Amino acid sequence: MMPGQLDATQLDLPARSHPAMPIHLKPLVTLCEDCRVSGLCLPTGLPVHDHSCLGALIGPRMRVRKGAALINANDPLTTLYAVRCGSFKTRLNNVEGQGVVINFCMPGDVLGLDAIATERHVCDAIALEDSEVCPVPYHRLQALARDFPVLQQSLNRLMSREIVREHERVLMLCNLTAEQRLASFLAGLSRRYVSRGYSAHGFMLRMSREDMASYLGLRLETVCRSLARLRTLGIVSLHGRLVEILDMPALMALEQGSDELKRKPAQKTPCSTP
Amino acid sequence: MMPGQLDATQLDLPARSHPAMPIHLKPLVTLCEDCRVSGLCLPTGLPVHDHSCLGALIGPRMRVRKGAALINANDPLTTLYAVRCGSFKTRLNNVEGQGVVINFCMPGDVLGLDAIATERHVCDAIALEDSEVCPVPYHRLQALARDFPVLQQSLNRLMSREIVREHERVLMLCNLTAEQRLASFLAGLSRRYVSRGYSAHGFMLRMSREDMASYLGLRLETVCRSLARLRTLGIVSLHGRLVEILDMPALMALEQGSDELKRKPAQKTPCSTP
DNA sequence: CGCGTGTTTGAGCTGAGTCAATCCGCGTGG
DNA sequence: CCACGCGGATTGACTCAGCTCAAACACGCG
């Protein structure tokens, strides 16, 4: 079982335990040029004919069931994974009990870049829904990148972008209120869905309130309350995990940290005179 | 003025304004093999004779005066900078006024990796004391890395390590109290000084309380109070910016987020007997 | 229908923020 | 030499956003 350290119970191998799922007896051919998110992923910038080189690199794609761990922290780095469809959370765990959700990954995102430093993964990666990934053997990627400088550049850019994203997250954690963090989170999700061809205004949250809270440096109760507030402000509409953004400009004003228009003019008077 | 976008007022060019400073008329020869921190820096892992290739790559080293900006956010990326001596803070600025200190850099650290994604710098880099850096033209570095895979690996590792460090910072911001953050910060500095050959127990903080606060997601008053607390606990001794760590084990226990021994002896029993 | 997991809402508490006064070290100029 | 001023650091008093604890609710599932 070369690519990946998953055991059969986690993966959707010809599935005894889930006979209802379709079974793929022949390996799924992985062609980047057919992939809808290749423009966001590793092959970015490669001319079309080079994609076939990548095709030779990338192993047969793998299915991961909801809740299963694609990566466990401390696994040795053998493969990076490009998300093809579905979504994941990555989570960094403390020595003590607690950890934090580091990122939510969707199609086109590459998992495992943080393992390159130590050749061991530092985060768990858990599927938030049934998902598919393209395994990329790291050492073969390195070799191929030597011959295709654009590929190397692409990898460099992915890593650098991850650094920048983390910078922005730190900015959020340090400067924004709970409500503003939620706004920033929803606006960010919206942008990511747009760049994948989905609606900017309506989408489904794949993660629990608890995961959102962990990602945003809050408690889940605070997430609930802040969401409720955004709803009463008429900025979003919420039904469970289904989100509809009603007032995008207001949302974006909030995520920029503007204090204005946080409290509505004369909505309710929270003054307490018992 | 090719390498770097500094103007003459920021740099220590043949200094009219500071006639007491020594003047280097001939460019300072930059040889990685003579550099005390080459083991932490880009050339890590390169066999000795390859260092000379790097020597051809790296421009004449530059002096930056305390308070001057080596990098301004939004500058186009032409050069990375390896800190040779001294120290820097990098700072990400919001659209609105506020920003955060992203990192404190010391000898061997490489500045500007976050610019690779967009080919523009995203952070300012300000010298915390009179410092020297080795400029590394990025595009030439890319070319050289093609011929010396070890160099490419070294760059990959540097970026990946930066991602991991940010992960750990997020963990700190999300899970630790003010006091624990300070402990984590001091213990981290201590480790970095050790790996550069300095004392683990006594060192000088090069940054203001305000910078520390920004880095730790706190206010400067809180930093002061938390430091005072660490002092009364007998864990550190402080004289202005001079730090002495008196009880390293306690410091490390704190940074791990252990609740124990946070409050002095008379702690409360969290046992619940309903 | 009961059960469990995830979500929402309420009530009170607290760690860190805010505002403000003071202190300290240091360079400058008299 | 000392008085002065200034930026950074410290300390105190008060406030509040978000936390904790707790209860209720919604929903899917066997």
GROMACS .gro file of N, CA and C in nm, chain B residues 157-259:
model
  309
  431ARG      N    1   1.213   2.365   0.220
  431ARG     CA    2   1.207   2.343   0.365
  431ARG      C    3   1.186   2.472   0.440
  432LEU      N    4   1.253   2.579   0.397
  432LEU     CA    5   1.236   2.708   0.463
  432LEU      C    6   1.091   2.753   0.459
  433MET      N    7   1.029   2.738   0.342
  433MET     CA    8   0.889   2.781   0.329
  433MET      C    9   0.799   2.694   0.414
  434SER      N   10   0.821   2.563   0.407
  434SER     CA   11   0.737   2.472   0.483
  434SER      C   12   0.751   2.500   0.632
  435ARG      N   13   0.873   2.529   0.675
  435ARG     CA   14   0.894   2.557   0.816
  435ARG      C   15   0.818   2.682   0.858
  436GLU      N   16   0.814   2.779   0.767
  436GLU     CA   17   0.739   2.901   0.798
  436GLU      C   18   0.590   2.870   0.813
  437ILE      N   19   0.539   2.781   0.730
  437ILE     CA   20   0.399   2.741   0.743
  437ILE      C   21   0.376   2.676   0.879
  438VAL      N   22   0.466   2.587   0.918
  438VAL     CA   23   0.450   2.518   1.046
  438VAL      C   24   0.456   2.618   1.162
  439ARG      N   25   0.550   2.713   1.152
  439ARG     CA   26   0.560   2.811   1.260
  439ARG      C   27   0.431   2.889   1.274
  440GLU      N   28   0.372   2.927   1.162
  440GLU     CA   29   0.245   3.000   1.167
  440GLU      C   30   0.136   2.913   1.229
  441HIS      N   31   0.135   2.786   1.194
  441HIS     CA   32   0.038   2.695   1.256
  441HIS      C   33   0.050   2.701   1.407
  442GLU      N   34   0.173   2.695   1.453
  442GLU     CA   35   0.194   2.692   1.597
  442GLU      C   36   0.153   2.824   1.661
  443ARG      N   37   0.172   2.930   1.586
  443ARG     CA   38   0.130   3.059   1.639
  443ARG      C   39  -0.021   3.067   1.652
  444VAL      N   40  -0.090   3.014   1.553
  444VAL     CA   41  -0.236   3.012   1.560
  444VAL      C   42  -0.281   2.930   1.681
  445LEU      N   43  -0.215   2.818   1.702
  445LEU     CA   44  -0.245   2.736   1.820
  445LEU      C   45  -0.229   2.817   1.947
  446MET      N   46  -0.122   2.894   1.953
  446MET     CA   47  -0.097   2.980   2.069
  446MET      C   48  -0.209   3.082   2.085
  447LEU      N   49  -0.243   3.150   1.975
  447LEU     CA   50  -0.344   3.256   1.982
  447LEU      C   51  -0.479   3.201   2.023
  448CYS      N   52  -0.506   3.075   1.986
  448CYS     CA   53  -0.639   3.020   2.013
  448CYS      C   54  -0.649   2.956   2.150
  449ASN      N   55  -0.541   2.902   2.201
  449ASN     CA   56  -0.552   2.817   2.320
  449ASN      C   57  -0.487   2.872   2.446
  450LEU      N   58  -0.399   2.971   2.436
  450LEU     CA   59  -0.322   3.009   2.554
  450LEU      C   60  -0.370   3.141   2.614
  451THR      N   61  -0.358   3.151   2.746
  451THR     CA   62  -0.385   3.276   2.815
  451THR      C   63  -0.267   3.372   2.792
  452ALA      N   64  -0.287   3.497   2.831
  452ALA     CA   65  -0.183   3.597   2.813
  452ALA      C   66  -0.050   3.551   2.874
  453GLU      N   67  -0.060   3.501   2.995
  453GLU     CA   68   0.060   3.460   3.067
  453GLU      C   69   0.130   3.346   2.993
  454GLN      N   70   0.051   3.250   2.948
  454GLN     CA   71   0.108   3.137   2.875
  454GLN      C   72   0.171   3.183   2.743
  455ARG      N   73   0.108   3.280   2.678
  455ARG     CA   74   0.167   3.331   2.554
  455ARG      C   75   0.304   3.392   2.578
  456LEU      N   76   0.314   3.469   2.685
  456LEU     CA   77   0.443   3.528   2.718
  456LEU      C   78   0.547   3.420   2.744
  457ALA      N   79   0.507   3.317   2.819
  457ALA     CA   80   0.598   3.207   2.848
  457ALA      C   81   0.643   3.143   2.718
  458SER      N   82   0.547   3.117   2.630
  458SER     CA   83   0.578   3.056   2.502
  458SER      C   84   0.674   3.142   2.421
  459PHE      N   85   0.649   3.273   2.425
  459PHE     CA   86   0.732   3.367   2.350
  459PHE      C   87   0.876   3.365   2.401
  460LEU      N   88   0.891   3.374   2.532
  460LEU     CA   89   1.025   3.378   2.590
  460LEU      C   90   1.098   3.245   2.568
  461ALA      N   91   1.027   3.135   2.587
  461ALA     CA   92   1.089   3.004   2.566
  461ALA      C   93   1.132   2.989   2.420
  462GLY      N   94   1.047   3.037   2.328
  462GLY     CA   95   1.081   3.030   2.186
  462GLY      C   96   1.204   3.112   2.153
  463LEU      N   97   1.210   3.234   2.206
  463LEU     CA   98   1.328   3.317   2.184
  463LEU      C   99   1.453   3.247   2.236
  464SER      N  100   1.438   3.191   2.355
  464SER     CA  101   1.551   3.123   2.417
  464SER      C  102   1.603   3.012   2.325
  465ARG      N  103   1.511   2.930   2.273
  465ARG     CA  104   1.552   2.823   2.182
  465ARG      C  105   1.624   2.878   2.060
  466ARG      N  106   1.572   2.988   2.007
  466ARG     CA  107   1.633   3.042   1.887
  466ARG      C  108   1.773   3.096   1.917
  467TYR      N  109   1.788   3.157   2.033
  467TYR     CA  110   1.922   3.206   2.069
  467TYR      C  111   2.018   3.090   2.085
  468VAL      N  112   1.971   2.984   2.149
  468VAL     CA  113   2.056   2.868   2.167
  468VAL      C  114   2.104   2.815   2.033
  469SER      N  115   2.013   2.801   1.937
  469SER     CA  116   2.054   2.744   1.810
  469SER      C  117   2.147   2.838   1.733
  470ARG      N  118   2.164   2.960   1.781
  470ARG     CA  119   2.260   3.053   1.722
  470ARG      C  120   2.383   3.069   1.809
  471GLY      N  121   2.392   2.985   1.910
  471GLY     CA  122   2.513   2.984   1.990
  471GLY      C  123   2.514   3.080   2.108
  472TYR      N  124   2.397   3.136   2.141
  472TYR     CA  125   2.391   3.228   2.255
  472TYR      C  126   2.334   3.158   2.377
  473SER      N  127   2.332   3.229   2.485
  473SER     CA  128   2.283   3.174   2.611
  473SER      C  129   2.133   3.146   2.606
  474ALA      N  130   2.092   3.038   2.668
  474ALA     CA  131   1.950   3.006   2.675
  474ALA      C  132   1.881   3.089   2.783
  475HIS      N  133   1.958   3.136   2.880
  475HIS     CA  134   1.894   3.191   3.001
  475HIS      C  135   1.896   3.343   3.010
  476GLY      N  136   1.989   3.406   2.943
  476GLY     CA  137   1.993   3.552   2.950
  476GLY      C  138   2.001   3.613   2.812
  477PHE      N  139   1.911   3.703   2.781
  477PHE     CA  140   1.920   3.772   2.652
  477PHE      C  141   1.846   3.905   2.659
  478MET      N  142   1.867   3.982   2.553
  478MET     CA  143   1.809   4.116   2.543
  478MET      C  144   1.693   4.111   2.443
  479LEU      N  145   1.580   4.163   2.483
  479LEU     CA  146   1.469   4.175   2.388
  479LEU      C  147   1.498   4.292   2.295
  480ARG      N  148   1.491   4.269   2.167
  480ARG     CA  149   1.521   4.379   2.074
  480ARG      C  150   1.396   4.458   2.038
  481MET      N  151   1.280   4.409   2.077
  481MET     CA  152   1.154   4.475   2.035
  481MET      C  153   1.087   4.540   2.155
  482SER      N  154   1.000   4.638   2.125
  482SER     CA  155   0.927   4.707   2.231
  482SER      C  156   0.816   4.618   2.286
  483ARG      N  157   0.762   4.657   2.400
  483ARG     CA  158   0.646   4.586   2.457
  483ARG      C  159   0.529   4.589   2.359
  484GLU      N  160   0.517   4.698   2.290
  484GLU     CA  161   0.408   4.712   2.193
  484GLU      C  162   0.421   4.609   2.081
  485ASP      N  163   0.544   4.591   2.031
  485ASP     CA  164   0.566   4.490   1.926
  485ASP      C  165   0.537   4.351   1.978
  486MET      N  166   0.582   4.324   2.101
  486MET     CA  167   0.553   4.192   2.159
  486MET      C  168   0.402   4.173   2.168
  487ALA      N  169   0.333   4.275   2.215
  487ALA     CA  170   0.188   4.266   2.230
  487ALA      C  171   0.123   4.235   2.096
  488SER      N  172   0.163   4.306   1.994
  488SER     CA  173   0.106   4.285   1.862
  488SER      C  174   0.131   4.141   1.815
  489TYR      N  175   0.254   4.095   1.836
  489TYR     CA  176   0.287   3.959   1.794
  489TYR      C  177   0.204   3.855   1.869
  490LEU      N  178   0.175   3.884   1.996
  490LEU     CA  179   0.108   3.785   2.081
  490LEU      C  180  -0.044   3.802   2.083
  491GLY      N  181  -0.094   3.899   2.007
  491GLY     CA  182  -0.239   3.920   2.007
  491GLY      C  183  -0.290   3.979   2.137
  492LEU      N  184  -0.211   4.065   2.199
  492LEU     CA  185  -0.248   4.125   2.327
  492LEU      C  186  -0.228   4.276   2.320
  493ARG      N  187  -0.262   4.347   2.430
  493ARG     CA  188  -0.229   4.489   2.443
  493ARG      C  189  -0.100   4.502   2.522
  494LEU      N  190  -0.033   4.614   2.502
  494LEU     CA  191   0.096   4.624   2.571
  494LEU      C  192   0.081   4.623   2.722
  495GLU      N  193  -0.030   4.680   2.773
  495GLU     CA  194  -0.051   4.675   2.919
  495GLU      C  195  -0.060   4.532   2.968
  496THR      N  196  -0.126   4.448   2.890
  496THR     CA  197  -0.139   4.307   2.930
  496THR      C  198  -0.004   4.237   2.928
  497VAL      N  199   0.079   4.273   2.829
  497VAL     CA  200   0.213   4.217   2.825
  497VAL      C  201   0.288   4.254   2.952
  498CYS      N  202   0.282   4.380   2.989
  498CYS     CA  203   0.349   4.425   3.112
  498CYS      C  204   0.301   4.347   3.232
  499ARG      N  205   0.170   4.339   3.246
  499ARG     CA  206   0.114   4.270   3.363
  499ARG      C  207   0.154   4.124   3.366
  500SER      N  208   0.151   4.060   3.250
  500SER     CA  209   0.184   3.917   3.246
  500SER      C  210   0.332   3.896   3.277
  501LEU      N  211   0.415   3.985   3.226
  501LEU     CA  212   0.558   3.976   3.259
  501LEU      C  213   0.577   3.993   3.409
  502ALA      N  214   0.506   4.092   3.465
  502ALA     CA  215   0.516   4.115   3.610
  502ALA      C  216   0.479   3.988   3.686
  503ARG      N  217   0.375   3.923   3.638
  503ARG     CA  218   0.331   3.800   3.702
  503ARG      C  219   0.438   3.692   3.696
  504LEU      N  220   0.497   3.674   3.577
  504LEU     CA  221   0.603   3.575   3.563
  504LEU      C  222   0.718   3.607   3.659
  505ARG      N  223   0.739   3.737   3.680
  505ARG     CA  224   0.847   3.776   3.771
  505ARG      C  225   0.811   3.741   3.915
  506THR      N  226   0.689   3.773   3.954
  506THR     CA  227   0.652   3.742   4.093
  506THR      C  228   0.645   3.592   4.117
  507LEU      N  229   0.624   3.515   4.010
  507LEU     CA  230   0.625   3.369   4.024
  507LEU      C  231   0.768   3.316   4.033
  508GLY      N  232   0.864   3.406   4.015
  508GLY     CA  233   1.003   3.363   4.023
  508GLY      C  234   1.051   3.288   3.901
  509ILE      N  235   0.979   3.302   3.789
  509ILE     CA  236   1.016   3.228   3.669
  509ILE      C  237   1.119   3.304   3.585
  510VAL      N  238   1.105   3.435   3.581
  510VAL     CA  239   1.203   3.517   3.509
  510VAL      C  240   1.244   3.636   3.596
  511SER      N  241   1.356   3.694   3.558
  511SER     CA  242   1.393   3.822   3.617
  511SER      C  243   1.403   3.922   3.503
  512LEU      N  244   1.356   4.043   3.525
  512LEU     CA  245   1.346   4.141   3.416
  512LEU      C  246   1.406   4.274   3.457
  513HIS      N  247   1.488   4.330   3.371
  513HIS     CA  248   1.531   4.468   3.388
  513HIS      C  249   1.517   4.537   3.254
  514GLY      N  250   1.405   4.605   3.237
  514GLY     CA  251   1.379   4.667   3.108
  514GLY      C  252   1.367   4.559   3.002
  515ARG      N  253   1.457   4.564   2.905
  515ARG     CA  254   1.450   4.465   2.797
  515ARG      C  255   1.544   4.349   2.820
  516LEU      N  256   1.609   4.349   2.935
  516LEU     CA  257   1.703   4.241   2.966
  516LEU      C  258   1.629   4.131   3.039
  517VAL      N  259   1.635   4.011   2.984
  517VAL     CA  260   1.559   3.899   3.039
  517VAL      C  261   1.654   3.796   3.096
  518GLU      N  262   1.620   3.743   3.211
  518GLU     CA  263   1.691   3.626   3.259
  518GLU      C  264   1.588   3.521   3.297
  519ILE      N  265   1.604   3.404   3.243
  519ILE     CA  266   1.510   3.296   3.274
  519ILE      C  267   1.562   3.219   3.393
  520LEU      N  268   1.485   3.220   3.500
  520LEU     CA  269   1.530   3.159   3.625
  520LEU      C  270   1.480   3.016   3.638
  521ASP      N  271   1.362   2.988   3.584
  521ASP     CA  272   1.303   2.855   3.601
  521ASP      C  273   1.250   2.805   3.466
  522MET      N  274   1.343   2.752   3.387
  522MET     CA  275   1.308   2.708   3.252
  522MET      C  276   1.201   2.600   3.252
  523PRO      N  277   1.209   2.501   3.340
  523PRO     CA  278   1.102   2.398   3.339
  523PRO      C  279   0.963   2.458   3.359
  524ALA      N  280   0.952   2.552   3.452
  524ALA     CA  281   0.821   2.615   3.476
  524ALA      C  282   0.775   2.691   3.352
  525LEU      N  283   0.869   2.759   3.287
  525LEU     CA  284   0.837   2.833   3.165
  525LEU      C  285   0.784   2.739   3.058
  526MET      N  286   0.851   2.625   3.044
  526MET     CA  287   0.811   2.531   2.940
  526MET      C  288   0.679   2.463   2.975
  527ALA      N  289   0.655   2.442   3.103
  527ALA     CA  290   0.526   2.386   3.144
  527ALA      C  291   0.415   2.484   3.107
  528LEU      N  292   0.439   2.612   3.132
  528LEU     CA  293   0.339   2.713   3.099
  528LEU      C  294   0.310   2.717   2.949
  529GLU      N  295   0.415   2.716   2.867
  529GLU     CA  296   0.392   2.731   2.724
  529GLU      C  297   0.320   2.613   2.665
  530GLN      N  298   0.329   2.498   2.734
  530GLN     CA  299   0.254   2.382   2.686
  530GLN      C  300   0.106   2.393   2.718
  531GLY      N  301   0.069   2.500   2.792
  531GLY     CA  302  -0.072   2.519   2.822
  531GLY      C  303  -0.119   2.443   2.944
  532SER      N  304  -0.025   2.395   3.024
  532SER     CA  305  -0.067   2.325   3.145
  532SER      C  306  -0.132   2.424   3.241
  533ASP      N  307  -0.248   2.385   3.293
  533ASP     CA  308  -0.318   2.473   3.386
  533ASP      C  309  -0.251   2.470   3.522
   0.00000   0.00000   0.00000
